[in-house]
């Protein structure tokens, strides 16, 4: 049968493999993990992946992890200067947060999934990340950003199925705060699923629709094709200061909505 065939194929040739699984569905809409079945080996989904000299432990059945995104993780980490204050809204088990903290950024890492949060804390300890470089949170993404007190340099929004819908969190974010008195803008890395036909323009259109204005210094990076007609993209842009301060652009947007 299929199971014995897989055992023979993988077990004999790769004795280090303990478990072979098959994904049964698309990604879980709330907590970002896949239902899966064991095809061969032990029913044990705990494992450790190594990416850019960091170790990421996880229960693969309860969190999101994709080793194909290692190059993208490194690209974004290299884009952010050491010493930056970074909010990772949908951080998972830390593929952006840990290397950023390791290089000396001040990272605030959040994920709604309690399992992701649990493994994030374990991975911070596993990689000996200094506590002064990272703080971990387990809450809704909008709540995380709105309740954050202090300056922000960069925000990473790695939830391509719906990240653009969260861009409204920036409208009036600095309203009534001391941070808003400074001319301190925020650089955003927002992931999106776009059609293969004109993925760059459709990604920026999705950003404009929710942000309520033209983003500044905007570009779109094509990350990878996830399906024959779908690109995973990353919109990189600066949130205009008038949006953060809730001046003319954001007020008009609130009235229109």
PDB file of C-alpha atoms in Angstrom:
ATOM      1  CA  UNK A   1       0.000   0.000   0.000  1.00  0.00           C
ATOM      2  CA  UNK A   2       0.950   3.700  -0.103  1.00  0.00           C
ATOM      3  CA  UNK A   3       2.255   3.846   3.470  1.00  0.00           C
ATOM      4  CA  UNK A   4       4.518   0.823   3.126  1.00  0.00           C
ATOM      5  CA  UNK A   5       5.774   2.094  -0.213  1.00  0.00           C
ATOM      6  CA  UNK A   6       6.689   5.453   1.312  1.00  0.00           C
ATOM      7  CA  UNK A   7       8.337   3.710   4.257  1.00  0.00           C
ATOM      8  CA  UNK A   8      10.446   1.703   1.847  1.00  0.00           C
ATOM      9  CA  UNK A   9      11.314   4.705  -0.328  1.00  0.00           C
ATOM     10  CA  UNK A  10      12.165   7.194   2.412  1.00  0.00           C
ATOM     11  CA  UNK A  11      12.923   5.037   5.433  1.00  0.00           C
ATOM     12  CA  UNK A  12      15.594   2.946   3.718  1.00  0.00           C
ATOM     13  CA  UNK A  13      17.257   5.813   1.822  1.00  0.00           C
ATOM     14  CA  UNK A  14      16.868   8.492   4.503  1.00  0.00           C
ATOM     15  CA  UNK A  15      17.150   6.873   7.932  1.00  0.00           C
ATOM     16  CA  UNK A  16      17.181  10.297   9.626  1.00  0.00           C
ATOM     17  CA  UNK A  17      13.584  10.929   8.506  1.00  0.00           C
ATOM     18  CA  UNK A  18      11.134  10.126  11.279  1.00  0.00           C
ATOM     19  CA  UNK A  19       7.797  11.301   9.831  1.00  0.00           C
ATOM     20  CA  UNK A  20       6.321  11.811   6.354  1.00  0.00           C
ATOM     21  CA  UNK A  21       3.113  13.858   6.119  1.00  0.00           C
ATOM     22  CA  UNK A  22       0.597  14.939   3.515  1.00  0.00           C
ATOM     23  CA  UNK A  23      -1.207  18.291   3.705  1.00  0.00           C
ATOM     24  CA  UNK A  24      -4.970  17.748   3.604  1.00  0.00           C
ATOM     25  CA  UNK A  25      -6.253  21.292   3.128  1.00  0.00           C
ATOM     26  CA  UNK A  26      -5.410  24.883   2.420  1.00  0.00           C
ATOM     27  CA  UNK A  27      -3.991  27.018   5.195  1.00  0.00           C
ATOM     28  CA  UNK A  28      -6.080  27.526   8.341  1.00  0.00           C
ATOM     29  CA  UNK A  29      -7.787  30.920   7.970  1.00  0.00           C
ATOM     30  CA  UNK A  30      -7.176  32.131  11.538  1.00  0.00           C
ATOM     31  CA  UNK A  31      -4.018  30.502  12.856  1.00  0.00           C
ATOM     32  CA  UNK A  32      -2.118  29.704   9.627  1.00  0.00           C
ATOM     33  CA  UNK A  33      -1.436  25.983   9.780  1.00  0.00           C
ATOM     34  CA  UNK A  34      -2.367  22.969   7.652  1.00  0.00           C
ATOM     35  CA  UNK A  35      -4.379  19.888   8.514  1.00  0.00           C
ATOM     36  CA  UNK A  36      -2.199  16.892   7.708  1.00  0.00           C
ATOM     37  CA  UNK A  37      -2.031  13.130   7.831  1.00  0.00           C
ATOM     38  CA  UNK A  38       0.916  10.866   8.604  1.00  0.00           C
ATOM     39  CA  UNK A  39       1.899   8.787   5.575  1.00  0.00           C
ATOM     40  CA  UNK A  40       4.835   7.050   7.171  1.00  0.00           C
ATOM     41  CA  UNK A  41       6.810   6.975  10.391  1.00  0.00           C
ATOM     42  CA  UNK A  42       5.956   8.376  13.798  1.00  0.00           C
ATOM     43  CA  UNK A  43       2.962  10.581  14.552  1.00  0.00           C
ATOM     44  CA  UNK A  44       5.240  13.280  15.892  1.00  0.00           C
ATOM     45  CA  UNK A  45       5.169  16.722  14.293  1.00  0.00           C
ATOM     46  CA  UNK A  46       7.803  18.415  16.443  1.00  0.00           C
ATOM     47  CA  UNK A  47      10.943  19.295  14.514  1.00  0.00           C
ATOM     48  CA  UNK A  48      13.697  21.880  14.195  1.00  0.00           C
ATOM     49  CA  UNK A  49      14.622  23.777  11.042  1.00  0.00           C
ATOM     50  CA  UNK A  50      17.862  25.671  10.552  1.00  0.00           C
ATOM     51  CA  UNK A  51      17.784  28.905   8.594  1.00  0.00           C
ATOM     52  CA  UNK A  52      20.677  31.366   8.296  1.00  0.00           C
ATOM     53  CA  UNK A  53      22.464  29.813  11.285  1.00  0.00           C
ATOM     54  CA  UNK A  54      19.410  30.099  13.552  1.00  0.00           C
ATOM     55  CA  UNK A  55      17.354  27.166  14.860  1.00  0.00           C
ATOM     56  CA  UNK A  56      13.560  27.204  14.688  1.00  0.00           C
ATOM     57  CA  UNK A  57      11.798  24.553  16.748  1.00  0.00           C
ATOM     58  CA  UNK A  58       8.095  23.989  16.145  1.00  0.00           C
ATOM     59  CA  UNK A  59       5.141  21.642  16.064  1.00  0.00           C
ATOM     60  CA  UNK A  60       4.669  21.639  12.293  1.00  0.00           C
ATOM     61  CA  UNK A  61       0.997  20.652  12.649  1.00  0.00           C
ATOM     62  CA  UNK A  62       0.140  23.766  14.691  1.00  0.00           C
ATOM     63  CA  UNK A  63       2.227  26.617  13.221  1.00  0.00           C
ATOM     64  CA  UNK A  64       3.180  27.992   9.820  1.00  0.00           C
ATOM     65  CA  UNK A  65       6.641  27.344   8.402  1.00  0.00           C
ATOM     66  CA  UNK A  66       7.875  27.396   4.804  1.00  0.00           C
ATOM     67  CA  UNK A  67      11.563  26.765   4.125  1.00  0.00           C
ATOM     68  CA  UNK A  68      11.110  28.104   0.582  1.00  0.00           C
ATOM     69  CA  UNK A  69      10.907  31.616   2.065  1.00  0.00           C
ATOM     70  CA  UNK A  70      14.409  31.593   3.533  1.00  0.00           C
ATOM     71  CA  UNK A  71      15.791  33.854   0.793  1.00  0.00           C
ATOM     72  CA  UNK A  72      12.956  36.335   1.325  1.00  0.00           C
ATOM     73  CA  UNK A  73      13.531  36.373   5.077  1.00  0.00           C
ATOM     74  CA  UNK A  74      17.196  37.222   4.506  1.00  0.00           C
ATOM     75  CA  UNK A  75      16.362  39.901   1.918  1.00  0.00           C
ATOM     76  CA  UNK A  76      14.099  41.811   4.314  1.00  0.00           C
ATOM     77  CA  UNK A  77      16.487  41.434   7.252  1.00  0.00           C
ATOM     78  CA  UNK A  78      19.265  42.886   5.098  1.00  0.00           C
ATOM     79  CA  UNK A  79      17.009  45.839   4.141  1.00  0.00           C
ATOM     80  CA  UNK A  80      16.517  46.947   7.763  1.00  0.00           C
ATOM     81  CA  UNK A  81      19.393  48.815   9.430  1.00  0.00           C
ATOM     82  CA  UNK A  82      20.848  47.668  12.732  1.00  0.00           C
ATOM     83  CA  UNK A  83      19.302  49.554  15.638  1.00  0.00           C
ATOM     84  CA  UNK A  84      15.895  49.987  13.975  1.00  0.00           C
ATOM     85  CA  UNK A  85      12.671  49.601  15.957  1.00  0.00           C
ATOM     86  CA  UNK A  86      10.679  46.889  14.170  1.00  0.00           C
ATOM     87  CA  UNK A  87       7.099  45.662  14.685  1.00  0.00           C
ATOM     88  CA  UNK A  88       6.459  42.200  13.232  1.00  0.00           C
ATOM     89  CA  UNK A  89       2.646  42.023  13.167  1.00  0.00           C
ATOM     90  CA  UNK A  90       2.230  38.381  12.128  1.00  0.00           C
ATOM     91  CA  UNK A  91       5.565  36.935  13.183  1.00  0.00           C
ATOM     92  CA  UNK A  92       4.848  33.199  13.345  1.00  0.00           C
ATOM     93  CA  UNK A  93       7.720  31.426  15.122  1.00  0.00           C
ATOM     94  CA  UNK A  94      10.172  34.215  14.292  1.00  0.00           C
ATOM     95  CA  UNK A  95      11.798  33.879  10.819  1.00  0.00           C
ATOM     96  CA  UNK A  96      12.035  37.689  10.524  1.00  0.00           C
ATOM     97  CA  UNK A  97      12.028  38.613  14.212  1.00  0.00           C
ATOM     98  CA  UNK A  98      14.912  36.442  15.408  1.00  0.00           C
ATOM     99  CA  UNK A  99      17.542  37.395  12.794  1.00  0.00           C
ATOM    100  CA  UNK A 100      16.565  41.064  13.142  1.00  0.00           C
ATOM    101  CA  UNK A 101      16.989  40.891  16.920  1.00  0.00           C
ATOM    102  CA  UNK A 102      20.234  38.966  16.463  1.00  0.00           C
ATOM    103  CA  UNK A 103      21.673  41.758  14.292  1.00  0.00           C
ATOM    104  CA  UNK A 104      20.836  44.381  16.933  1.00  0.00           C
ATOM    105  CA  UNK A 105      17.376  45.703  16.037  1.00  0.00           C
ATOM    106  CA  UNK A 106      14.766  46.304  18.747  1.00  0.00           C
ATOM    107  CA  UNK A 107      12.020  43.884  17.715  1.00  0.00           C
ATOM    108  CA  UNK A 108       8.432  43.638  18.924  1.00  0.00           C
ATOM    109  CA  UNK A 109       7.101  40.328  17.608  1.00  0.00           C
ATOM    110  CA  UNK A 110       3.405  39.399  17.636  1.00  0.00           C
ATOM    111  CA  UNK A 111       1.285  36.471  16.523  1.00  0.00           C
ATOM    112  CA  UNK A 112      -2.376  35.635  17.184  1.00  0.00           C
ATOM    113  CA  UNK A 113      -1.769  31.875  17.235  1.00  0.00           C
ATOM    114  CA  UNK A 114      -1.013  30.774  20.837  1.00  0.00           C
ATOM    115  CA  UNK A 115       1.116  27.902  19.510  1.00  0.00           C
ATOM    116  CA  UNK A 116       3.219  30.257  17.388  1.00  0.00           C
ATOM    117  CA  UNK A 117       3.707  32.464  20.436  1.00  0.00           C
ATOM    118  CA  UNK A 118       4.774  29.470  22.535  1.00  0.00           C
ATOM    119  CA  UNK A 119       7.367  28.339  19.994  1.00  0.00           C
ATOM    120  CA  UNK A 120       8.518  31.905  19.387  1.00  0.00           C
ATOM    121  CA  UNK A 121       9.419  32.187  23.078  1.00  0.00           C
ATOM    122  CA  UNK A 122      11.231  28.839  22.913  1.00  0.00           C
ATOM    123  CA  UNK A 123      13.177  29.927  19.825  1.00  0.00           C
ATOM    124  CA  UNK A 124      14.223  33.199  21.455  1.00  0.00           C
ATOM    125  CA  UNK A 125      15.689  31.137  24.288  1.00  0.00           C
ATOM    126  CA  UNK A 126      17.089  28.449  21.973  1.00  0.00           C
ATOM    127  CA  UNK A 127      19.052  31.032  19.974  1.00  0.00           C
ATOM    128  CA  UNK A 128      20.073  33.063  23.030  1.00  0.00           C
ATOM    129  CA  UNK A 129      18.537  36.279  21.751  1.00  0.00           C
ATOM    130  CA  UNK A 130      19.171  39.048  24.321  1.00  0.00           C
ATOM    131  CA  UNK A 131      15.928  40.114  26.015  1.00  0.00           C
ATOM    132  CA  UNK A 132      16.685  43.782  25.373  1.00  0.00           C
ATOM    133  CA  UNK A 133      16.420  43.109  21.629  1.00  0.00           C
ATOM    134  CA  UNK A 134      13.038  41.354  21.472  1.00  0.00           C
ATOM    135  CA  UNK A 135       9.618  41.425  23.165  1.00  0.00           C
ATOM    136  CA  UNK A 136       6.954  38.853  22.247  1.00  0.00           C
ATOM    137  CA  UNK A 137       3.177  39.341  22.115  1.00  0.00           C
ATOM    138  CA  UNK A 138       0.123  37.125  21.543  1.00  0.00           C
ATOM    139  CA  UNK A 139      -2.762  39.291  20.338  1.00  0.00           C
ATOM    140  CA  UNK A 140      -4.675  40.619  17.326  1.00  0.00           C
ATOM    141  CA  UNK A 141      -2.476  42.462  14.820  1.00  0.00           C
ATOM    142  CA  UNK A 142      -4.441  45.742  14.892  1.00  0.00           C
ATOM    143  CA  UNK A 143      -4.572  45.716  18.686  1.00  0.00           C
ATOM    144  CA  UNK A 144      -0.816  45.083  18.792  1.00  0.00           C
ATOM    145  CA  UNK A 145       0.016  48.133  16.649  1.00  0.00           C
ATOM    146  CA  UNK A 146      -2.599  50.492  18.090  1.00  0.00           C
ATOM    147  CA  UNK A 147      -1.547  49.775  21.664  1.00  0.00           C
ATOM    148  CA  UNK A 148       2.160  50.125  20.962  1.00  0.00           C
ATOM    149  CA  UNK A 149       3.581  53.147  22.775  1.00  0.00           C
ATOM    150  CA  UNK A 150       6.723  54.534  21.225  1.00  0.00           C
ATOM    151  CA  UNK A 151       8.432  55.264  17.928  1.00  0.00           C
ATOM    152  CA  UNK A 152       8.382  52.766  15.059  1.00  0.00           C
ATOM    153  CA  UNK A 153      10.812  52.528  12.144  1.00  0.00           C
ATOM    154  CA  UNK A 154       9.603  49.441  10.260  1.00  0.00           C
ATOM    155  CA  UNK A 155       6.529  47.197  10.256  1.00  0.00           C
ATOM    156  CA  UNK A 156       6.517  43.712   8.709  1.00  0.00           C
ATOM    157  CA  UNK A 157       3.091  42.368   7.668  1.00  0.00           C
ATOM    158  CA  UNK A 158       3.641  38.768   6.582  1.00  0.00           C
ATOM    159  CA  UNK A 159       0.057  37.613   6.124  1.00  0.00           C
ATOM    160  CA  UNK A 160      -0.327  37.651   2.327  1.00  0.00           C
ATOM    161  CA  UNK A 161      -3.939  36.450   2.262  1.00  0.00           C
ATOM    162  CA  UNK A 162      -5.174  39.496   4.196  1.00  0.00           C
ATOM    163  CA  UNK A 163      -2.328  41.818   5.282  1.00  0.00           C
ATOM    164  CA  UNK A 164      -3.488  44.740   3.123  1.00  0.00           C
ATOM    165  CA  UNK A 165      -6.795  44.788   5.048  1.00  0.00           C
ATOM    166  CA  UNK A 166      -4.828  45.705   8.177  1.00  0.00           C
ATOM    167  CA  UNK A 167      -3.270  48.822   6.635  1.00  0.00           C
ATOM    168  CA  UNK A 168      -6.050  50.964   8.099  1.00  0.00           C
ATOM    169  CA  UNK A 169      -4.235  50.647  11.437  1.00  0.00           C
ATOM    170  CA  UNK A 170      -1.836  53.380  10.296  1.00  0.00           C
ATOM    171  CA  UNK A 171      -4.537  56.016   9.801  1.00  0.00           C
ATOM    172  CA  UNK A 172      -4.269  58.324  12.788  1.00  0.00           C
ATOM    173  CA  UNK A 173      -1.745  56.080  14.565  1.00  0.00           C
ATOM    174  CA  UNK A 174       0.195  59.139  15.802  1.00  0.00           C
ATOM    175  CA  UNK A 175      -2.885  61.249  16.528  1.00  0.00           C
ATOM    176  CA  UNK A 176      -2.611  62.771  19.992  1.00  0.00           C
ATOM    177  CA  UNK A 177       0.782  61.218  20.743  1.00  0.00           C
ATOM    178  CA  UNK A 178       4.176  62.802  21.296  1.00  0.00           C
ATOM    179  CA  UNK A 179       5.543  60.633  18.472  1.00  0.00           C
ATOM    180  CA  UNK A 180       3.173  62.412  16.089  1.00  0.00           C
ATOM    181  CA  UNK A 181       4.906  65.697  16.767  1.00  0.00           C
ATOM    182  CA  UNK A 182       8.053  64.358  15.135  1.00  0.00           C
ATOM    183  CA  UNK A 183       8.410  63.943  11.384  1.00  0.00           C
ATOM    184  CA  UNK A 184       8.891  60.198  11.884  1.00  0.00           C
ATOM    185  CA  UNK A 185       7.515  58.033   9.120  1.00  0.00           C
ATOM    186  CA  UNK A 186       7.168  54.241   9.057  1.00  0.00           C
ATOM    187  CA  UNK A 187       8.563  51.899   6.411  1.00  0.00           C
ATOM    188  CA  UNK A 188       6.271  48.914   5.730  1.00  0.00           C
ATOM    189  CA  UNK A 189       6.851  45.475   4.208  1.00  0.00           C
ATOM    190  CA  UNK A 190       3.342  44.240   3.356  1.00  0.00           C
ATOM    191  CA  UNK A 191       2.828  40.813   1.750  1.00  0.00           C
ATOM    192  CA  UNK A 192       0.037  40.092  -0.696  1.00  0.00           C
ATOM    193  CA  UNK A 193      -1.267  37.453  -3.110  1.00  0.00           C
ATOM    194  CA  UNK A 194      -1.576  39.010  -6.554  1.00  0.00           C
ATOM    195  CA  UNK A 195      -2.655  37.701  -9.982  1.00  0.00           C
ATOM    196  CA  UNK A 196       0.180  36.814 -12.357  1.00  0.00           C
ATOM    197  CA  UNK A 197      -1.105  39.432 -14.783  1.00  0.00           C
ATOM    198  CA  UNK A 198       0.308  42.780 -13.579  1.00  0.00           C
ATOM    199  CA  UNK A 199       1.131  41.659 -10.012  1.00  0.00           C
ATOM    200  CA  UNK A 200       2.983  44.872  -9.161  1.00  0.00           C
ATOM    201  CA  UNK A 201       0.161  47.251 -10.080  1.00  0.00           C
ATOM    202  CA  UNK A 202      -2.543  45.094  -8.458  1.00  0.00           C
ATOM    203  CA  UNK A 203      -0.511  44.917  -5.240  1.00  0.00           C
ATOM    204  CA  UNK A 204      -0.109  48.698  -5.074  1.00  0.00           C
ATOM    205  CA  UNK A 205      -3.809  49.147  -5.873  1.00  0.00           C
ATOM    206  CA  UNK A 206      -4.694  46.959  -2.872  1.00  0.00           C
ATOM    207  CA  UNK A 207      -2.405  49.089  -0.679  1.00  0.00           C
ATOM    208  CA  UNK A 208      -3.895  52.384  -1.908  1.00  0.00           C
ATOM    209  CA  UNK A 209      -7.459  51.166  -1.415  1.00  0.00           C
ATOM    210  CA  UNK A 210      -7.022  50.605   2.321  1.00  0.00           C
ATOM    211  CA  UNK A 211      -4.335  53.166   3.120  1.00  0.00           C
ATOM    212  CA  UNK A 212      -6.485  55.866   1.544  1.00  0.00           C
ATOM    213  CA  UNK A 213      -3.706  57.578  -0.386  1.00  0.00           C
ATOM    214  CA  UNK A 214      -0.621  57.026  -2.515  1.00  0.00           C
ATOM    215  CA  UNK A 215       2.149  55.346  -0.488  1.00  0.00           C
ATOM    216  CA  UNK A 216       5.540  57.057  -0.607  1.00  0.00           C
ATOM    217  CA  UNK A 217       8.719  55.525  -2.080  1.00  0.00           C
ATOM    218  CA  UNK A 218       6.762  52.441  -3.076  1.00  0.00           C
ATOM    219  CA  UNK A 219       8.036  49.354  -4.852  1.00  0.00           C
ATOM    220  CA  UNK A 220       6.883  45.757  -5.221  1.00  0.00           C
ATOM    221  CA  UNK A 221       9.115  42.720  -4.913  1.00  0.00           C
ATOM    222  CA  UNK A 222       7.976  39.472  -6.535  1.00  0.00           C
ATOM    223  CA  UNK A 223       8.668  36.793  -3.927  1.00  0.00           C
ATOM    224  CA  UNK A 224       7.510  33.550  -5.553  1.00  0.00           C
ATOM    225  CA  UNK A 225       4.693  31.964  -7.503  1.00  0.00           C
ATOM    226  CA  UNK A 226       2.398  30.082  -5.145  1.00  0.00           C
ATOM    227  CA  UNK A 227       0.043  28.821  -7.873  1.00  0.00           C
ATOM    228  CA  UNK A 228      -0.050  28.997 -11.690  1.00  0.00           C
ATOM    229  CA  UNK A 229      -2.003  32.269 -11.572  1.00  0.00           C
ATOM    230  CA  UNK A 230      -0.831  33.705  -8.245  1.00  0.00           C
ATOM    231  CA  UNK A 231       2.271  35.612  -7.128  1.00  0.00           C
ATOM    232  CA  UNK A 232       3.266  36.215  -3.536  1.00  0.00           C
ATOM    233  CA  UNK A 233       4.421  39.837  -3.533  1.00  0.00           C
ATOM    234  CA  UNK A 234       5.891  42.268  -1.018  1.00  0.00           C
ATOM    235  CA  UNK A 235       4.877  45.930  -1.192  1.00  0.00           C
ATOM    236  CA  UNK A 236       7.571  48.133   0.339  1.00  0.00           C
ATOM    237  CA  UNK A 237       6.571  51.717   1.067  1.00  0.00           C
ATOM    238  CA  UNK A 238       6.630  54.595   3.517  1.00  0.00           C
ATOM    239  CA  UNK A 239       3.380  55.603   5.250  1.00  0.00           C
ATOM    240  CA  UNK A 240       2.872  59.359   4.637  1.00  0.00           C
ATOM    241  CA  UNK A 241       3.179  61.426   7.796  1.00  0.00           C
ATOM    242  CA  UNK A 242      -0.242  63.040   7.202  1.00  0.00           C
ATOM    243  CA  UNK A 243      -1.834  59.576   7.370  1.00  0.00           C
ATOM    244  CA  UNK A 244      -0.059  58.785  10.638  1.00  0.00           C
ATOM    245  CA  UNK A 245      -1.089  62.126  12.133  1.00  0.00           C
ATOM    246  CA  UNK A 246      -4.690  61.743  10.928  1.00  0.00           C
ATOM    247  CA  UNK A 247      -4.592  64.969   8.932  1.00  0.00           C
ATOM    248  CA  UNK A 248      -6.396  65.655   5.630  1.00  0.00           C
ATOM    249  CA  UNK A 249      -5.863  62.319   3.874  1.00  0.00           C
ATOM    250  CA  UNK A 250      -6.825  60.067   6.791  1.00  0.00           C
ATOM    251  CA  UNK A 251      -9.761  62.230   7.893  1.00  0.00           C
ATOM    252  CA  UNK A 252     -11.219  62.148   4.397  1.00  0.00           C
ATOM    253  CA  UNK A 253     -10.747  58.391   4.326  1.00  0.00           C
ATOM    254  CA  UNK A 254     -12.559  57.953   7.646  1.00  0.00           C
ATOM    255  CA  UNK A 255     -15.503  60.069   6.411  1.00  0.00           C
ATOM    256  CA  UNK A 256     -15.702  58.144   3.137  1.00  0.00           C
ATOM    257  CA  UNK A 257     -15.624  54.786   4.926  1.00  0.00           C
TER     258      UNK A 257
END
